[in-house]
Tab-separated table of C-alpha atoms in Angstrom:
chain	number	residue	atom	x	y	z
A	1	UNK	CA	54.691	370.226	9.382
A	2	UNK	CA	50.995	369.391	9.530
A	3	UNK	CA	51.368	366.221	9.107
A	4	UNK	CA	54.471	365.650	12.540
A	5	UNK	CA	51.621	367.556	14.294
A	6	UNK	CA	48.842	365.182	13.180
A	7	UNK	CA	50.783	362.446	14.488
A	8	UNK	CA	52.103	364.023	17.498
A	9	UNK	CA	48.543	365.011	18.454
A	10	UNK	CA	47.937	361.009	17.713
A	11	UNK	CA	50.883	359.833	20.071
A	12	UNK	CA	49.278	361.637	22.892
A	13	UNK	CA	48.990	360.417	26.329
A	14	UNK	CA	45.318	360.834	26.001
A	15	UNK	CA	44.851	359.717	22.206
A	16	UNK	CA	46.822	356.336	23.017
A	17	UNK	CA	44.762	355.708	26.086
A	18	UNK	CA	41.145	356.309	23.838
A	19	UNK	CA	42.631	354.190	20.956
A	20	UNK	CA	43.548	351.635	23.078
A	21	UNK	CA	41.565	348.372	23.636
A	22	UNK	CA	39.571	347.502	26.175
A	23	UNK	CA	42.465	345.272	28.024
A	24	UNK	CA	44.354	347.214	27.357
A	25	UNK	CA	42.321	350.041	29.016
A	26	UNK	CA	41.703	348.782	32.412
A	27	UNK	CA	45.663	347.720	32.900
A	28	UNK	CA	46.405	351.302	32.662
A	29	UNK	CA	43.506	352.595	34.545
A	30	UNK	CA	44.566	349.716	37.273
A	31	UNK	CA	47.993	350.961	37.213
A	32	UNK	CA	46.714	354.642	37.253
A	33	UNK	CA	44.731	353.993	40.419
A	34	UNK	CA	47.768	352.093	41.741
A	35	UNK	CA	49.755	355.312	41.272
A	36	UNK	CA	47.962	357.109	43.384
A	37	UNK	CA	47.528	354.910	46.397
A	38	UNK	CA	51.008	354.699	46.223
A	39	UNK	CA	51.240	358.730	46.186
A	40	UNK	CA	48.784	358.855	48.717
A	41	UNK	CA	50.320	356.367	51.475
A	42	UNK	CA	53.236	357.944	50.374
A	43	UNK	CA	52.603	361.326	51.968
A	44	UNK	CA	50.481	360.368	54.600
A	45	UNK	CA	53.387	357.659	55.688
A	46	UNK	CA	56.473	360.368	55.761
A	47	UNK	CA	53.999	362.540	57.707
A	48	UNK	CA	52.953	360.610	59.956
A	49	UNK	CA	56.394	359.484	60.738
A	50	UNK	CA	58.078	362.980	60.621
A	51	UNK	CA	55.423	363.871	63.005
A	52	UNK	CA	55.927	360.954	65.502
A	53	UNK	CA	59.372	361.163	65.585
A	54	UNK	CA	59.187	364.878	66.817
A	55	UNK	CA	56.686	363.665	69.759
A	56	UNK	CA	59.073	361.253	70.567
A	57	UNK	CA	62.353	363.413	70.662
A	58	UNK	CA	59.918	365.907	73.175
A	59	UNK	CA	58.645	363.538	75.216
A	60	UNK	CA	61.589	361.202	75.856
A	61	UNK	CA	63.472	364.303	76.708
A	62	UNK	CA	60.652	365.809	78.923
A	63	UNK	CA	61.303	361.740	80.569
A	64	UNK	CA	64.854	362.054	81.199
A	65	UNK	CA	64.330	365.420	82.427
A	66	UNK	CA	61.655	364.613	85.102
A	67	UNK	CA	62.537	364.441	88.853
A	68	UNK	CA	59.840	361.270	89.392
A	69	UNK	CA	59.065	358.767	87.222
A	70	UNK	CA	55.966	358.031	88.903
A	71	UNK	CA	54.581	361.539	88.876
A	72	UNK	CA	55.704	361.862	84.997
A	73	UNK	CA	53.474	358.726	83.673
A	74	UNK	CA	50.234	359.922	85.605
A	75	UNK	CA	50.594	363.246	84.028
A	76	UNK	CA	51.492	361.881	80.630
A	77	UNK	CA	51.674	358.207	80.252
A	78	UNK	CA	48.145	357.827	78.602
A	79	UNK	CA	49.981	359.853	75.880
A	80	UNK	CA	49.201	358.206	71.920
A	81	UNK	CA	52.787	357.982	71.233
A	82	UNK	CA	55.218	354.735	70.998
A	83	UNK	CA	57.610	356.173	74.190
A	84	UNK	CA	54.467	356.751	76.082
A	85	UNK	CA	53.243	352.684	75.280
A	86	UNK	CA	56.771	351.670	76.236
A	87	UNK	CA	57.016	353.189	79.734
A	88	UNK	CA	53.333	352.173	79.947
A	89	UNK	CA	53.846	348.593	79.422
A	90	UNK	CA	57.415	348.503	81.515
A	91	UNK	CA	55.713	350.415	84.748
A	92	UNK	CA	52.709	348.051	84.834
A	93	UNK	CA	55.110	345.136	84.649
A	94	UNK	CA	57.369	346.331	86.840
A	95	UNK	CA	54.807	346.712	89.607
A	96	UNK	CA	52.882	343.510	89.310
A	97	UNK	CA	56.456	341.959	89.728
A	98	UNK	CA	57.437	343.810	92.336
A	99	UNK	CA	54.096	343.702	94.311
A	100	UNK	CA	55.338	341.233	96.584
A	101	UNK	CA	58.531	339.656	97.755
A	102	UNK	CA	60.988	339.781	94.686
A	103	UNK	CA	62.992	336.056	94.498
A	104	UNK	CA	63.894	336.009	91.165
A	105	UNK	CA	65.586	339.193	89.887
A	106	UNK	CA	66.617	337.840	86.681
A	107	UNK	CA	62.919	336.816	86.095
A	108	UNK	CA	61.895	340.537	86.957
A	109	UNK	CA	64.376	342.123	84.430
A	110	UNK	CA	63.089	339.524	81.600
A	111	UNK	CA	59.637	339.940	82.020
A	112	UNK	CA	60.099	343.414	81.824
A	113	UNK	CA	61.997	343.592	78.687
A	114	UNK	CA	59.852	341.323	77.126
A	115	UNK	CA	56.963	343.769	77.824
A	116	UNK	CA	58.835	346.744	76.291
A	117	UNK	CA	59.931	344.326	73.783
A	118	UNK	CA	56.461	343.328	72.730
A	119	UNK	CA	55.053	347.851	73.085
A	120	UNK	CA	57.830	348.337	70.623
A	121	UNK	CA	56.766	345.658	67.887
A	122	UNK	CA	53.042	346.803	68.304
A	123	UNK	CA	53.773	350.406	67.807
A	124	UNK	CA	55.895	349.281	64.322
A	125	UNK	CA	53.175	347.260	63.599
A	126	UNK	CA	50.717	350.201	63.791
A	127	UNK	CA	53.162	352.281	62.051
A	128	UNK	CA	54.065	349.960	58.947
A	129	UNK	CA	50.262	349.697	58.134
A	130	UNK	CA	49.724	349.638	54.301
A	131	UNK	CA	53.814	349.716	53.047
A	132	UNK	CA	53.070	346.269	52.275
A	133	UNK	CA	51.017	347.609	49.499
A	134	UNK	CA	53.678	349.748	48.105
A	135	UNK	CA	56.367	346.655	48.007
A	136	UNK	CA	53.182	345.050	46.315
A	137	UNK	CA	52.889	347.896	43.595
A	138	UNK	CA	56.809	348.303	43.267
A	139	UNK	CA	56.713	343.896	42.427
A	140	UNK	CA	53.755	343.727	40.383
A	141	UNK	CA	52.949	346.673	38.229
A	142	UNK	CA	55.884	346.379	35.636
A	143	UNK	CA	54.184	342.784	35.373
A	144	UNK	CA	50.805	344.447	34.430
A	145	UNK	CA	52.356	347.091	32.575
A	146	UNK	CA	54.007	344.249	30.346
A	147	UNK	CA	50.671	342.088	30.183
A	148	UNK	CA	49.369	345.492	29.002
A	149	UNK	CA	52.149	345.513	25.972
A	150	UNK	CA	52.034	342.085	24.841
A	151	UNK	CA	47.863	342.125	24.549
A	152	UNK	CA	48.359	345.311	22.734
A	153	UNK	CA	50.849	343.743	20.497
A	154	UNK	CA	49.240	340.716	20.334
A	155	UNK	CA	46.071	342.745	18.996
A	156	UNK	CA	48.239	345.129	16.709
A	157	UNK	CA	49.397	341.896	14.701
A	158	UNK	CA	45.957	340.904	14.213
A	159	UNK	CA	45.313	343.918	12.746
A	160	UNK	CA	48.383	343.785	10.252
A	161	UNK	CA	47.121	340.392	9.345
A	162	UNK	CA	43.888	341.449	8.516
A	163	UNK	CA	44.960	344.702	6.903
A	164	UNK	CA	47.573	343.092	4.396
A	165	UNK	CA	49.367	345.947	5.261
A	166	UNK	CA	53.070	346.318	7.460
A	167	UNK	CA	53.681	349.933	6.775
A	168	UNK	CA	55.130	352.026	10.040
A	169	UNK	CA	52.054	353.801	9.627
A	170	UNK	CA	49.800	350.933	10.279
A	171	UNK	CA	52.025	349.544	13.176
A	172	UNK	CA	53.235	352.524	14.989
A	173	UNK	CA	49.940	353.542	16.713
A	174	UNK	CA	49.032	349.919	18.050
A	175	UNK	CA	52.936	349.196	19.073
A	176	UNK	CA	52.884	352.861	21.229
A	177	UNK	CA	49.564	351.732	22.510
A	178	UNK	CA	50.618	348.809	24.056
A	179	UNK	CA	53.911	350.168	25.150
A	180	UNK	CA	52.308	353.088	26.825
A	181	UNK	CA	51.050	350.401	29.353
A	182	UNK	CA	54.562	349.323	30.451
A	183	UNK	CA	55.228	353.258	30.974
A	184	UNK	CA	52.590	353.805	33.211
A	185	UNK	CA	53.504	350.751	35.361
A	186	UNK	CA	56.959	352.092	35.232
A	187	UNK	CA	55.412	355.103	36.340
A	188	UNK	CA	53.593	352.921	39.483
A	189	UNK	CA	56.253	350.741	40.156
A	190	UNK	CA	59.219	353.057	40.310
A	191	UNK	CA	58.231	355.701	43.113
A	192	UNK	CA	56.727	352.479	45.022
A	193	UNK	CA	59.904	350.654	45.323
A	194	UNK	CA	62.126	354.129	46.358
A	195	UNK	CA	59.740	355.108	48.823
A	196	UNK	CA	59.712	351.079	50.416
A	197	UNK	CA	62.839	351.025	50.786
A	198	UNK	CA	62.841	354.812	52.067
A	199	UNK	CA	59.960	354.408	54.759
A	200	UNK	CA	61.282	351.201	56.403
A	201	UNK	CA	64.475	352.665	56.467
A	202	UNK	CA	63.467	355.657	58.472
A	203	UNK	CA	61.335	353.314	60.591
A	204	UNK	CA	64.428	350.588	60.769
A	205	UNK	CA	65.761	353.884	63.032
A	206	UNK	CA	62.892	355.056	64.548
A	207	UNK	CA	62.779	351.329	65.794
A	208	UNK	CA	66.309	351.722	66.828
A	209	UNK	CA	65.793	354.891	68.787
A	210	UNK	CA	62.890	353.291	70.619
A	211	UNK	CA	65.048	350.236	71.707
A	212	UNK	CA	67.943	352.547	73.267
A	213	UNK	CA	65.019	354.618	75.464
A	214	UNK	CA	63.187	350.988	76.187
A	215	UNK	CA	66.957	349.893	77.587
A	216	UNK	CA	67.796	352.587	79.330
A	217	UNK	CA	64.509	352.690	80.833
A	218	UNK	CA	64.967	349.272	81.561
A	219	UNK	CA	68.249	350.173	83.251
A	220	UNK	CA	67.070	352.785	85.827
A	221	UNK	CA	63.975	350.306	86.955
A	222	UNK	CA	67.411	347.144	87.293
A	223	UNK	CA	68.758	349.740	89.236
A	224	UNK	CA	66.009	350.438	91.850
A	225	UNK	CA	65.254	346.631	91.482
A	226	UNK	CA	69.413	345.792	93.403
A	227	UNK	CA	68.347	348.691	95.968
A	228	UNK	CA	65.033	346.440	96.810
């Protein structure tokens, strides 16, 4: 019995990590620190999100619900939310096409949606900051992890060779050493890739959600555009 807890103690997380070698070493601190930048853009990502989408829901209802568009974007179109940059960008369009004689509807209507078009892919923009660096983490860390394992091999065979000696015993603690490495970019690489393909699919809809405001907002100013 003392002897399965001797070498449970030496299978430790921390025990495998001290034993290891140098290499060895900084891959898993690497992949340790990767861990939690990915943790930490994880939360602050699916908050920020949460959050924006619950501005957005308010204030494109508070839109809809307003009597004059006008009167609705002096009180709150300076707002730091993606609707408020969309009506922003449409309203200044559609007045510096519309300051003199209109000839060109068609041109009106395009330059419009290109402006919403263009608020929309800047807000994204904004909002997708850093998720590159998870997709990075999910793609590379099992590769570090595994660089990790094979130096730690590499060095556990030197050792046999030098020891004379291929007893489990002399094996065992190098092997777990080196495949401790792979774990912990497992560990990195896993929660990475889910919360990717999690965050761009929330903002794949969040995108979609701005597009179907931009168009209908695009609508009511095509609309006051045939009355001119």
């Amino acid at each position: 019995m003392t002897d399965l807890t001797a070498s449970g103690d030496l299978m430790s997380p921390l025990n495998l990590f001290l034993q290891a070698d140098l290499v060895v070493k900084l891959v898993m601190l690497g992949l340790l620190a990767a861990s939690i930048w990915t943790w930490a853009i994880i939360f602050t990502h699916s908050a920020r999100l949460a959050r924006v989408r619950r501005r957005t829901k308010k204030y494109v209802s508070d839109f809809w619900n307003a009597k004059d568009i006008d009167d609705f974007h002096e009180r709150r179109g300076r707002e730091k939310i993606p609707p408020a940059i969309i009506l922003t960008a449409s309203l200044d369009e559609w007045r510096r096409s519309t300051r003199g004689t209109v000839t060109d509807r068609a041109a009106v209507r395009e330059r419009i949606a290109i402006a919403a078009d263009g608020a929309i892919a800047g807000e994204l923009d904004r909002l997708s900051d850093r998720l590159n660096i998870l997709a990075t983490v999910g793609s590379v860390a099992p590769f570090v992890g595994l660089f990790g394992t094979v130096w730690g091999i590499m060095r556990s065979f030197t050792a046999i060779a030098g020891a004379n000696n291929t007893s489990l015993a002399v094996v065992a603690p190098g092997i777990a050493e080196a495949l401790f490495a792979t774990a912990i970019g497992l560990f990195a690489a896993i929660p990475a890739v889910i919360a990717y393909n999690r965050l761009t699919h929330r903002l794949d809809l969040y995108e979609a959600e701005l597009g179907r405001f931009a168009d209908r907002f695009q609508a009511t100013l095509s609309r006051e555009l045939d009355k001119g």
